[in-house]
């Protein structure tokens, strides 16, 4: 199907540790988007990746798009309590009319 | 400030009743979407609209209806035919008619059927 698999489902880290979530597809992706949803909140768009092998950084967040465009990752360096939330990846549908969201990775940061 | 407004934030409904969730945007976005979110699951698309007076079913449209009479508004009706309506409903919009831009989400409506 057009779903994307996201792992892990949950991750608990000590504050200051790094965190990575992965998004995998069985088919080639035209692009991938990442969103963050704080507890009790709504998803907020973080970034879109389009090119094979693309790497983008936003402060402590590093986003990568695989060379084969079938996977993507979000890495957070030295987590802070403000990083708590669920991180979703989303892939564009084959028709280009909508995005399919992964099941998300819930990040808990222990102070 | 531009954004998407969803109302109400919390909604309680008795079984057998229809209920309409409001979604209004002042971003001048062409495309609007309704997603449903259940605990431990990702977002699932209910309906979307790329232009006024036109909309398409998403993956879980059964038991729901929408209208798009104005560019700014995309209300969702949860009908009594929806078997498990308790969920968090999110409205989103994006520029252009293609979903190639980041979505802007509203703050959501938590619907509980009692």
XYZ file of C-alpha atoms in Angstrom:
225
model
C 0.000 0.000 0.000
C 0.898 3.628 0.340
C 1.498 3.564 4.050
C 4.828 4.346 5.640
C 6.208 2.357 8.555
C 7.664 4.332 11.401
C 9.910 2.954 14.141
C 10.160 2.880 17.047
C 6.621 3.491 18.264
C 7.856 4.761 21.627
C 11.214 6.037 22.850
C 12.235 7.124 26.327
C 15.554 8.955 26.657
C 17.402 10.765 29.383
C 17.712 14.471 28.788
C 20.889 15.098 26.827
C 20.823 11.768 24.980
C 20.286 11.568 21.245
C 17.117 10.297 19.574
C 16.379 8.926 16.126
C 13.148 7.905 14.447
C 12.953 6.109 11.127
C 10.407 6.121 8.355
C 10.408 3.289 5.804
C 8.509 2.633 2.600
C 8.385 -0.381 0.297
C 8.091 1.927 -2.710
C 10.047 4.924 -3.908
C 8.875 8.190 -2.417
C 8.565 11.431 -4.321
C 9.085 13.361 -1.114
C 8.716 13.028 2.643
C 7.457 15.451 5.253
C 8.025 15.502 9.012
C 5.680 16.841 11.671
C 5.809 17.241 15.449
C 2.780 16.960 17.703
C 3.126 18.049 21.312
C 0.973 16.192 23.892
C -2.584 17.458 23.622
C -1.682 19.561 20.598
C -1.875 19.400 16.845
C 0.774 18.416 14.288
C 3.148 21.152 13.226
C 5.026 20.962 9.939
C 8.788 20.717 10.382
C 10.307 20.071 6.974
C 9.965 18.504 3.537
C 12.685 16.462 1.816
C 12.651 15.935 -1.933
C 16.075 14.986 -3.254
C 17.820 11.625 -2.990
C 20.342 11.671 -0.144
C 19.169 15.068 1.030
C 20.201 16.189 4.518
C 18.678 19.209 6.213
C 19.309 20.617 9.656
C 17.216 22.706 12.003
C 19.299 23.494 15.089
C 19.564 20.142 16.915
C 17.333 18.317 14.405
C 18.832 16.543 11.383
C 16.592 15.157 8.648
C 17.806 12.684 6.044
C 16.274 11.232 2.899
C 17.726 7.917 1.770
C 19.663 7.516 -1.434
C 17.006 5.193 -2.818
C 14.228 7.525 -1.576
C 12.589 4.687 0.336
C 13.442 5.793 3.844
C 13.986 8.849 5.945
C 15.184 9.638 9.441
C 14.919 12.380 12.017
C 17.763 12.672 14.504
C 17.716 14.930 17.547
C 21.032 15.688 19.213
C 21.149 16.219 22.979
C 17.424 16.032 23.633
C 15.684 18.586 25.807
C 12.343 18.402 27.589
C 10.936 20.702 24.927
C 11.466 17.897 22.386
C 8.728 15.796 23.993
C 5.976 14.833 21.578
C 5.107 12.540 18.716
C 7.019 12.811 15.472
C 5.252 11.818 12.270
C 6.542 11.297 8.785
C 4.188 11.656 5.843
C 4.489 10.556 2.228
C 2.739 11.968 -0.812
C 0.145 9.691 -2.366
C 0.598 8.309 -5.869
C -2.107 10.686 -7.090
C -0.337 13.623 -5.478
C -3.537 14.755 -3.780
C -2.834 13.893 -0.166
C -0.235 12.802 2.316
C -0.259 9.463 4.139
C 0.989 9.698 7.709
C 3.056 7.159 9.578
C 1.927 5.938 12.996
C 4.401 8.237 14.693
C 7.159 7.898 17.282
C 6.305 9.133 20.755
C 9.327 10.665 22.455
C 9.548 11.009 26.227
C 12.487 12.928 27.662
C 13.341 12.167 31.287
C 14.851 15.177 33.089
C -2.712 36.326 12.505
C -3.486 33.778 9.821
C -4.427 30.282 10.774
C -7.055 27.599 11.016
C -9.798 27.733 13.613
C -11.607 24.604 14.685
C -14.582 24.675 16.963
C -15.592 23.484 19.395
C -12.474 22.158 21.137
C -14.462 19.481 22.975
C -17.769 18.010 21.871
C -20.032 15.441 23.436
C -22.690 13.698 21.414
C -25.344 11.159 22.182
C -25.511 8.046 20.087
C -27.759 8.463 17.071
C -27.166 12.204 16.724
C -25.428 13.966 13.886
C -22.874 16.618 14.777
C -21.019 19.194 12.675
C -17.431 20.234 13.327
C -16.375 23.657 12.144
C -13.143 24.485 10.293
C -12.330 28.007 9.096
C -9.055 29.271 7.600
C -7.866 32.748 6.675
C -4.674 31.641 4.977
C -6.157 31.827 1.473
C -5.262 28.159 1.045
C -6.962 26.273 -1.769
C -6.846 22.757 -0.347
C -8.416 21.631 2.903
C -8.439 18.263 4.661
C -10.112 16.425 7.498
C -8.142 13.822 9.430
C -9.098 11.545 12.253
C -6.584 10.575 14.944
C -7.034 7.651 17.331
C -4.658 6.768 20.184
C -1.585 4.910 18.973
C -2.463 5.481 15.344
C -1.418 7.968 12.758
C -3.682 10.407 11.019
C -6.239 8.943 8.652
C -7.830 11.018 5.921
C -11.599 11.388 5.932
C -12.274 13.916 3.149
C -10.360 16.533 1.234
C -11.182 19.435 -1.035
C -8.867 21.113 -3.511
C -11.323 23.718 -4.740
C -14.630 25.267 -3.773
C -17.693 23.118 -4.455
C -15.579 20.025 -4.977
C -14.374 17.364 -2.531
C -13.173 13.757 -2.539
C -13.410 10.850 -0.147
C -10.380 9.805 1.799
C -9.639 6.379 3.224
C -12.314 6.422 5.950
C -15.181 8.540 4.556
C -18.017 6.211 5.579
C -20.320 7.860 8.104
C -19.014 11.356 7.378
C -20.065 14.175 5.061
C -18.540 17.535 4.109
C -19.283 20.662 2.127
C -17.060 23.348 0.582
C -19.285 26.274 -0.270
C -16.641 28.860 0.572
C -12.874 28.786 0.207
C -12.447 29.592 3.877
C -14.768 26.943 5.305
C -14.793 23.133 5.273
C -17.248 21.768 7.861
C -17.385 18.066 8.693
C -20.580 16.292 9.729
C -20.255 13.109 11.740
C -23.438 11.193 11.099
C -25.126 8.520 13.157
C -23.904 6.030 10.558
C -20.340 6.391 11.822
C -19.873 3.323 14.026
C -17.031 4.544 16.200
C -17.004 8.344 16.120
C -15.113 9.027 19.353
C -11.789 10.462 18.201
C -9.660 13.563 17.769
C -10.546 15.369 14.528
C -8.016 17.583 12.806
C -8.600 20.004 9.970
C -5.693 21.066 7.774
C -5.037 23.276 4.787
C -2.260 23.842 2.296
C -1.391 26.164 -0.563
C -2.284 25.217 -4.085
C -4.325 22.273 -5.254
C -1.579 19.706 -4.763
C -0.433 18.416 -1.417
C 3.136 19.432 -2.068
C 3.425 21.949 0.718
C 3.407 21.508 4.434
C 0.010 21.236 6.024
C -1.190 23.821 8.512
C -3.352 22.132 11.120
C -6.068 23.513 13.348
C -6.016 22.801 17.063
C -8.530 19.969 16.659
C -11.888 18.896 18.066
C -12.138 16.036 20.536
C -15.454 14.283 19.957
C -16.843 11.906 22.548
C -19.969 9.865 22.007
C -21.830 9.212 25.243
